[in-house]
CSV table of C-alpha atoms and ligand atoms in Angstrom, one decimal:
chain,number,residue,atom,x,y,z
A,1,GLU,CA,3.7,21.2,-47.8
A,2,GLN,CA,3.4,17.4,-47.3
A,3,ASN,CA,4.3,17.6,-43.9
A,4,VAL,CA,2.1,20.4,-42.9
A,5,ASN,CA,-1.0,18.5,-44.4
A,6,ASN,CA,0.0,15.6,-42.3
A,7,ILE,CA,0.1,17.7,-39.2
A,8,LYS,CA,-3.2,19.2,-39.9
A,9,GLN,CA,-4.6,15.7,-39.8
A,10,GLU,CA,-3.1,15.0,-36.6
A,11,TYR,CA,-2.0,11.7,-37.8
A,12,VAL,CA,0.6,11.8,-35.1
A,13,LYS,CA,-2.3,10.9,-32.5
A,14,LEU,CA,-2.8,7.4,-34.2
A,15,PHE,CA,0.6,6.5,-32.6
A,16,GLN,CA,-0.9,6.7,-29.2
A,17,SER,CA,-2.1,3.2,-28.0
A,18,GLU,CA,-5.1,2.9,-25.7
A,19,ASN,CA,-4.5,0.2,-23.1
A,20,LYS,CA,-7.7,-0.8,-21.5
A,21,LEU,CA,-7.9,-3.0,-18.6
A,22,LEU,CA,-10.4,-6.1,-18.9
A,23,PRO,CA,-14.0,-5.4,-18.2
A,24,PHE,CA,-15.6,-6.9,-15.3
A,25,THR,CA,-12.6,-7.5,-13.3
A,26,TRP,CA,-11.3,-6.3,-10.1
A,27,ILE,CA,-8.5,-3.8,-10.7
A,28,VAL,CA,-5.6,-3.9,-8.3
A,29,VAL,CA,-3.4,-0.9,-8.3
A,30,ARG,CA,-0.3,-1.7,-6.3
A,31,ILE,CA,2.2,1.0,-5.6
A,32,ASP,CA,5.6,0.8,-4.1
A,33,GLY,CA,8.2,3.0,-2.8
A,34,SER,CA,11.2,3.3,-4.9
A,35,HIS,CA,14.6,2.5,-3.1
A,36,PHE,CA,12.9,2.9,0.2
A,37,HIS,CA,15.9,0.7,1.7
A,38,ARG,CA,17.8,3.7,1.0
A,39,PHE,CA,15.2,6.3,1.7
A,40,SER,CA,14.4,4.6,5.1
A,41,GLU,CA,18.0,4.8,6.0
A,42,VAL,CA,18.6,8.5,4.8
A,43,GLN,CA,15.3,9.5,6.8
A,44,GLY,CA,16.3,7.7,9.9
A,45,PHE,CA,13.4,5.3,10.0
A,46,GLU,CA,13.3,3.0,13.3
A,47,LYS,CA,13.9,-0.5,12.4
A,48,PRO,CA,12.3,-2.9,11.8
A,49,ASN,CA,9.4,-0.8,11.7
A,50,ASP,CA,8.9,2.8,11.9
A,51,GLU,CA,5.1,3.4,13.1
A,52,GLN,CA,5.1,7.0,11.9
A,53,ALA,CA,6.3,6.1,8.4
A,54,LEU,CA,3.5,3.2,8.4
A,55,LYS,CA,0.9,6.0,9.5
A,56,LEU,CA,2.0,8.3,7.1
A,57,MET,CA,1.5,5.8,4.4
A,58,ASN,CA,-2.0,5.0,5.9
A,59,SER,CA,-3.1,8.4,5.8
A,60,CYS,CA,-2.1,8.6,2.0
A,61,ALA,CA,-4.1,5.6,1.5
A,62,VAL,CA,-7.2,7.4,3.3
A,63,ALA,CA,-6.6,10.5,0.9
A,64,ILE,CA,-6.8,8.1,-2.4
A,65,LEU,CA,-10.2,6.5,-1.3
A,66,GLU,CA,-11.5,9.9,-0.5
A,67,GLU,CA,-10.3,11.1,-3.9
A,68,PHE,CA,-11.0,8.5,-6.5
A,69,ASP,CA,-14.3,7.1,-7.2
A,70,GLY,CA,-14.4,3.2,-7.5
A,71,ILE,CA,-11.7,2.3,-5.0
A,72,VAL,CA,-13.5,0.1,-2.4
A,73,PHE,CA,-10.3,-1.3,-0.3
A,74,ALA,CA,-6.8,-0.9,0.3
A,75,TYR,CA,-4.2,-2.9,1.9
A,76,GLY,CA,-0.8,-1.6,3.1
A,77,VAL,CA,2.1,-2.8,4.4
A,78,SER,CA,6.1,-1.3,4.4
A,79,ASP,CA,6.6,0.8,1.5
A,80,GLU,CA,3.5,-0.7,-0.6
A,81,TYR,CA,-0.2,-0.3,-0.9
A,82,SER,CA,-2.5,-2.3,-3.1
A,83,PHE,CA,-5.9,-0.4,-4.3
A,84,VAL,CA,-8.8,-2.6,-5.2
A,85,LEU,CA,-11.4,-0.8,-7.7
A,86,LYS,CA,-14.6,-2.6,-8.1
A,87,LYS,CA,-15.4,-4.6,-10.9
A,88,ASN,CA,-17.4,-2.3,-12.8
A,89,THR,CA,-15.4,1.2,-12.2
A,90,GLN,CA,-15.5,3.4,-15.1
A,91,LEU,CA,-12.7,5.5,-13.6
A,92,TYR,CA,-10.6,6.9,-16.7
A,93,GLN,CA,-12.8,4.4,-19.0
A,94,ARG,CA,-10.4,1.8,-17.3
A,95,ARG,CA,-7.2,2.9,-19.4
A,96,ASP,CA,-4.4,1.4,-17.6
A,97,SER,CA,-1.8,4.3,-17.6
A,98,GLU,CA,-4.2,7.0,-16.7
A,99,ILE,CA,-5.4,5.1,-13.7
A,100,VAL,CA,-1.8,4.2,-12.6
A,101,SER,CA,-0.4,7.4,-13.3
A,102,ALA,CA,-3.1,9.2,-11.4
A,103,VAL,CA,-3.2,7.2,-8.4
A,104,VAL,CA,0.6,7.0,-7.8
A,105,SER,CA,1.4,10.8,-8.4
A,106,PHE,CA,-1.4,11.6,-6.1
A,107,PHE,CA,0.0,9.2,-3.5
A,108,SER,CA,3.5,10.8,-3.8
A,109,SER,CA,2.3,14.4,-3.7
A,110,THR,CA,0.2,13.7,-0.5
A,111,TYR,CA,3.1,11.8,1.0
A,112,VAL,CA,5.3,14.8,0.6
A,113,ILE,CA,2.5,17.2,1.8
A,114,LYS,CA,1.7,15.3,4.9
A,115,TRP,CA,5.6,14.4,5.8
A,116,LYS,CA,5.5,17.2,8.3
A,117,GLU,CA,2.6,16.0,10.1
A,118,TYR,CA,4.0,12.6,10.9
A,119,PHE,CA,7.7,13.6,11.3
A,120,PRO,CA,7.5,17.4,12.5
A,121,LYS,CA,11.3,17.2,13.6
A,122,LYS,CA,12.5,15.5,10.5
A,123,GLU,CA,13.3,17.3,7.5
A,124,LEU,CA,12.4,15.6,4.2
A,125,LYS,CA,15.9,15.1,2.6
A,126,TYR,CA,14.9,14.4,-1.1
A,127,PRO,CA,11.5,13.7,-3.1
A,128,PRO,CA,10.5,10.2,-2.7
A,129,ASN,CA,9.0,8.5,-5.6
A,130,PHE,CA,6.7,5.5,-6.0
A,131,ASP,CA,6.2,3.1,-8.7
A,132,GLY,CA,2.7,1.6,-9.7
A,133,ARG,CA,1.0,-1.1,-11.5
A,134,ALA,CA,-2.3,-2.4,-12.4
A,135,VAL,CA,-3.5,-6.2,-12.6
A,136,CYS,CA,-6.8,-7.5,-13.0
A,137,TYR,CA,-8.1,-10.4,-11.0
A,138,PRO,CA,-11.2,-12.0,-12.9
A,139,SER,CA,-13.0,-13.5,-9.7
A,140,TYR,CA,-13.8,-13.0,-6.2
A,141,GLU,CA,-11.9,-16.1,-5.0
A,142,ILE,CA,-8.8,-14.8,-6.7
A,143,ILE,CA,-8.8,-11.1,-5.6
A,144,ARG,CA,-9.1,-12.7,-1.9
A,145,ASP,CA,-6.1,-14.8,-2.6
A,146,TYR,CA,-4.4,-11.9,-3.9
A,147,LEU,CA,-4.9,-9.7,-0.6
A,148,ALA,CA,-4.2,-13.0,1.4
A,149,TRP,CA,-0.9,-13.2,-0.4
A,150,ARG,CA,0.2,-9.7,0.7
A,151,GLN,CA,-0.7,-10.2,4.1
A,152,VAL,CA,1.2,-13.7,4.2
A,153,ASP,CA,3.9,-11.6,2.8
A,154,CYS,CA,3.8,-9.0,5.8
A,155,HIS,CA,3.8,-11.8,8.4
A,156,ILE,CA,6.9,-13.6,6.8
A,157,ASN,CA,9.0,-10.2,6.3
A,158,ASN,CA,7.8,-8.8,9.8
A,159,GLN,CA,9.0,-12.0,11.5
A,160,TYR,CA,12.4,-12.1,9.7
A,161,ASN,CA,12.9,-8.5,10.0
A,162,THR,CA,12.0,-8.6,13.8
A,163,CYS,CA,14.6,-11.4,14.5
A,164,PHE,CA,17.2,-9.7,12.4
A,165,TRP,CA,17.3,-6.4,14.0
A,166,MET,CA,17.2,-8.0,17.5
A,167,LEU,CA,20.2,-9.9,16.6
A,168,VAL,CA,21.8,-6.8,15.1
A,169,LYS,CA,20.8,-4.2,18.0
A,170,SER,CA,22.2,-7.1,20.5
A,171,GLY,CA,25.7,-7.0,18.5
A,172,LYS,CA,25.4,-9.2,15.8
A,173,SER,CA,27.2,-8.0,12.4
A,174,THR,CA,24.4,-8.2,9.6
A,175,ARG,CA,26.1,-11.0,8.1
A,176,GLU,CA,25.9,-13.2,11.5
A,177,ALA,CA,22.3,-12.1,11.6
A,178,GLN,CA,21.5,-13.4,8.0
A,179,SER,CA,23.2,-16.4,8.5
A,180,LEU,CA,21.8,-17.3,12.0
A,181,LEU,CA,18.3,-17.0,10.3
A,182,LYS,CA,19.0,-18.5,7.2
A,183,GLY,CA,16.6,-21.4,6.5
A,184,THR,CA,14.7,-21.1,9.8
A,185,GLN,CA,11.0,-21.8,10.1
A,186,ALA,CA,8.4,-19.3,11.7
A,187,GLN,CA,8.3,-21.6,14.8
A,188,GLU,CA,12.1,-21.3,15.1
A,189,LYS,CA,11.9,-17.7,14.7
A,190,ASN,CA,9.5,-17.2,17.4
A,191,GLN,CA,11.4,-19.3,20.0
A,192,MET,CA,14.4,-17.2,19.1
A,193,LEU,CA,12.6,-14.1,19.9
A,194,SER,CA,11.3,-15.5,23.0
A,195,GLN,CA,14.6,-17.5,24.3
A,196,LEU,CA,17.2,-14.7,23.4
A,197,PHE,CA,15.1,-11.4,23.6
A,198,GLY,CA,12.0,-12.4,25.8
A,199,ILE,CA,9.9,-11.2,23.0
A,200,ASP,CA,6.4,-12.5,22.5
A,201,TYR,CA,5.9,-12.0,18.8
A,202,SER,CA,2.2,-12.3,19.1
A,203,MET,CA,2.1,-9.2,21.5
A,204,LEU,CA,3.8,-7.0,19.1
A,205,PRO,CA,1.5,-4.0,17.6
A,206,ILE,CA,-1.0,-5.4,15.3
A,207,ILE,CA,-0.3,-2.6,12.9
A,208,PHE,CA,3.1,-4.5,12.2
A,209,ARG,CA,2.0,-8.1,12.2
A,210,ASN,CA,-1.2,-7.6,10.1
A,211,GLY,CA,-0.5,-4.6,7.8
A,212,SER,CA,-3.2,-1.8,7.5
A,213,SER,CA,-6.6,-2.2,5.8
A,214,VAL,CA,-8.4,1.0,4.6
A,215,PHE,CA,-12.2,0.8,3.7
A,216,PHE,CA,-15.6,2.4,4.1
A,217,LYS,CA,-17.7,2.2,7.4
A,218,GLU,CA,-21.1,2.9,8.0
A,219,MET,CA,-20.7,5.4,11.2
A,220,MET,CA,-23.2,7.3,13.1
A,221,VAL,CA,-22.6,11.0,13.0
A,222,THR,CA,-23.7,12.9,16.0
A,223,ASP,CA,-24.8,16.3,16.2
A,224,ASN,CA,-24.9,18.2,19.7
A,225,GLY,CA,-25.2,14.8,21.3
A,226,PHE,CA,-28.1,13.7,19.1
A,227,VAL,CA,-27.5,11.0,16.6
A,228,ALA,CA,-27.9,12.8,13.5
A,229,ASN,CA,-27.6,10.5,10.6
A,230,SER,CA,-25.0,7.4,9.3
A,231,GLN,CA,-22.3,8.5,7.0
A,232,LYS,CA,-19.8,6.3,5.0
A,233,LYS,CA,-16.3,7.1,6.5
A,234,VAL,CA,-13.0,5.6,5.3
A,235,VAL,CA,-11.3,4.0,8.5
A,236,VAL,CA,-7.8,2.2,9.0
A,237,GLU,CA,-8.0,-1.0,10.7
A,238,HIS,CA,-5.7,-4.0,11.3
A,239,PRO,CA,-7.9,-7.1,10.5
A,240,ASN,CA,-7.0,-10.6,9.5
A,241,ILE,CA,-7.9,-10.7,5.8
A,242,ILE,CA,-6.8,-14.0,5.1
A,243,GLU,CA,-9.8,-15.8,6.8
A,244,ASP,CA,-13.5,-15.2,6.0
A,245,GLY,CA,-14.2,-13.5,9.1
A,246,PHE,CA,-13.8,-9.9,8.0
A,247,TRP,CA,-15.0,-10.4,4.4
A,248,GLU,CA,-18.4,-11.5,5.9
A,249,ALA,CA,-19.3,-8.0,7.0
A,250,TYR,CA,-17.3,-6.4,4.1
A,251,ALA,CA,-18.3,-6.8,0.5
A,252,LEU,CA,-16.0,-5.7,-2.4
A,253,TYR,CA,-18.9,-4.4,-4.6
B,1,ATP,P1,12.6,-1.4,-5.0
B,1,ATP,O1,12.6,0.1,-5.4
B,1,ATP,O2,12.8,-2.2,-5.6
B,1,ATP,O3,10.9,-1.4,-4.2
B,1,ATP,P2,13.2,-1.0,-1.9
B,1,ATP,O4,14.4,-0.6,-1.4
B,1,ATP,O5,12.0,0.2,-2.0
B,1,ATP,O6,13.4,-1.3,-3.7
B,1,ATP,P3,11.4,-3.0,-1.0
B,1,ATP,O7,11.5,-4.5,-1.0
B,1,ATP,O8,10.3,-2.2,-1.4
B,1,ATP,O9,12.7,-2.2,-1.3
B,1,ATP,O10,11.4,-2.7,0.7
B,1,ATP,C1,11.2,-1.6,1.4
B,1,ATP,C2,12.3,-1.2,2.2
B,1,ATP,O11,12.0,0.0,2.8
B,1,ATP,C3,12.2,-2.1,3.3
B,1,ATP,O12,13.1,-3.3,3.3
B,1,ATP,C4,12.5,-1.4,4.8
B,1,ATP,O13,13.9,-1.3,4.6
B,1,ATP,C5,12.4,0.0,4.3
B,1,ATP,N1,10.9,0.5,4.8
B,1,ATP,C6,9.8,0.8,4.3
B,1,ATP,N2,8.8,1.1,5.1
B,1,ATP,C7,9.5,1.1,6.5
B,1,ATP,C8,9.0,1.3,7.8
B,1,ATP,N3,7.8,1.7,8.3
B,1,ATP,N4,10.2,1.3,8.7
B,1,ATP,C9,11.3,0.9,8.6
B,1,ATP,N5,11.7,0.7,7.2
B,1,ATP,C10,10.8,0.6,6.1
B,2,ATP,P1,-7.8,16.8,-17.2
B,2,ATP,O1,-8.0,16.0,-16.1
B,2,ATP,O2,-8.9,16.0,-18.1
B,2,ATP,O3,-6.3,17.0,-17.7
B,2,ATP,P2,-7.7,19.7,-17.2
B,2,ATP,O4,-8.5,20.6,-16.2
B,2,ATP,O5,-6.3,19.5,-16.4
B,2,ATP,O6,-8.6,18.6,-17.1
B,2,ATP,P3,-6.4,20.2,-19.7
B,2,ATP,O7,-7.0,20.3,-20.8
B,2,ATP,O8,-5.3,19.4,-19.1
B,2,ATP,O9,-7.7,20.3,-18.6
B,2,ATP,O10,-6.1,21.8,-19.4
B,2,ATP,C1,-5.4,22.1,-18.6
B,2,ATP,C2,-6.0,23.5,-18.0
B,2,ATP,O11,-5.2,23.9,-16.9
B,2,ATP,C3,-6.0,24.6,-18.9
B,2,ATP,O12,-7.2,24.8,-19.7
B,2,ATP,C4,-5.8,26.1,-17.9
B,2,ATP,O13,-6.9,26.3,-17.6
B,2,ATP,C5,-5.0,25.3,-16.8
B,2,ATP,N1,-3.6,25.7,-16.8
B,2,ATP,C6,-2.5,25.0,-17.0
B,2,ATP,N2,-1.7,25.7,-16.9
B,2,ATP,C7,-1.8,26.8,-16.9
B,2,ATP,C8,-1.0,28.1,-16.8
B,2,ATP,N3,0.5,28.1,-16.5
B,2,ATP,N4,-1.5,29.4,-16.7
B,2,ATP,C9,-2.9,29.4,-16.6
B,2,ATP,N5,-3.7,28.1,-16.8
B,2,ATP,C10,-3.2,26.9,-16.8
B,3,MG,MG1,9.5,-1.2,-6.5
B,4,MG,MG1,10.1,-0.3,-2.6
B,5,MG,MG1,8.4,-2.7,-0.9
B,6,MG,MG1,-5.7,14.5,-18.0
């Protein structure tokens, strides 16, 4: 009888804790493919950069910005994407687990649905999953530093991976390639690419070197050749987001 009373009072609800993200801070939800080293092998991604796989990620990010209110910018590289929510967003009343789980599950299901659009000849071998986390950044400087950190990481990894895979494709074992690259500086890697393989790093596709940024842009929409009106559209571009230039034209409200 005691038990039945307790259940009626729904006391079990009291065990749920609500973790709200700090108010007036930029929220970054970063998602990352789980075990994509393996996934990319199983699916036969081109190495070091499969452009179709990156475009699939980008199109999922576009869908996220179109779906959720309050996401104002996204930056992606490899199997990860960072979504920046505006400071005063009230999405899910800023509840941490709801925001993260909704974003990460929408991203994953979109990835699976759009797969055949980007890989019409490749069967999806197993359901991929992504993990996600939310972090609050209290100032404009820090959110800018966060994004710069991700793009610096993109540069460093891409340079390493480009060298590594050129060495492997030229016949070196993975161990040999690793030891040749150990401790090398950026400049040495660029020299290696140009001297051994005739590759000018700065000429590689910008999507590989800079990663991808997704944001809203005012676009003129034409109707029968006439300018009808201007609309905000979600676009994918590959700007330098470390320096100030891009941010002088785009504000993270
Ligand atoms: P974790 O589950 O810890 O994230 P992971 O295997 O996903 O492990 P990451 O550090 O996230 O490791 O690295 C992602 C890996 O996925 C890269 O090292 C690369 O091998 C592969 N990968 C992701 N995107 C691409 C792509 N577009 N082209 C080729 N390989 C890719
Ligand atoms: P929220 O995003 O807040 O969860 P919701 O619309 O998903 O909103 P829920 O309280 O989760 O609301 O209720 C789920 C609703 O989904 C039900 O009210 C019902 O209309 C519908 N639904 C779920 N499963 C089934 C099912 N198997 N058959 C018919 N309807 C279903
Ligand atoms: Mg991970
Ligand atoms: Mg990963
Ligand atoms: Mg990753
Ligand atoms: Mg719900």
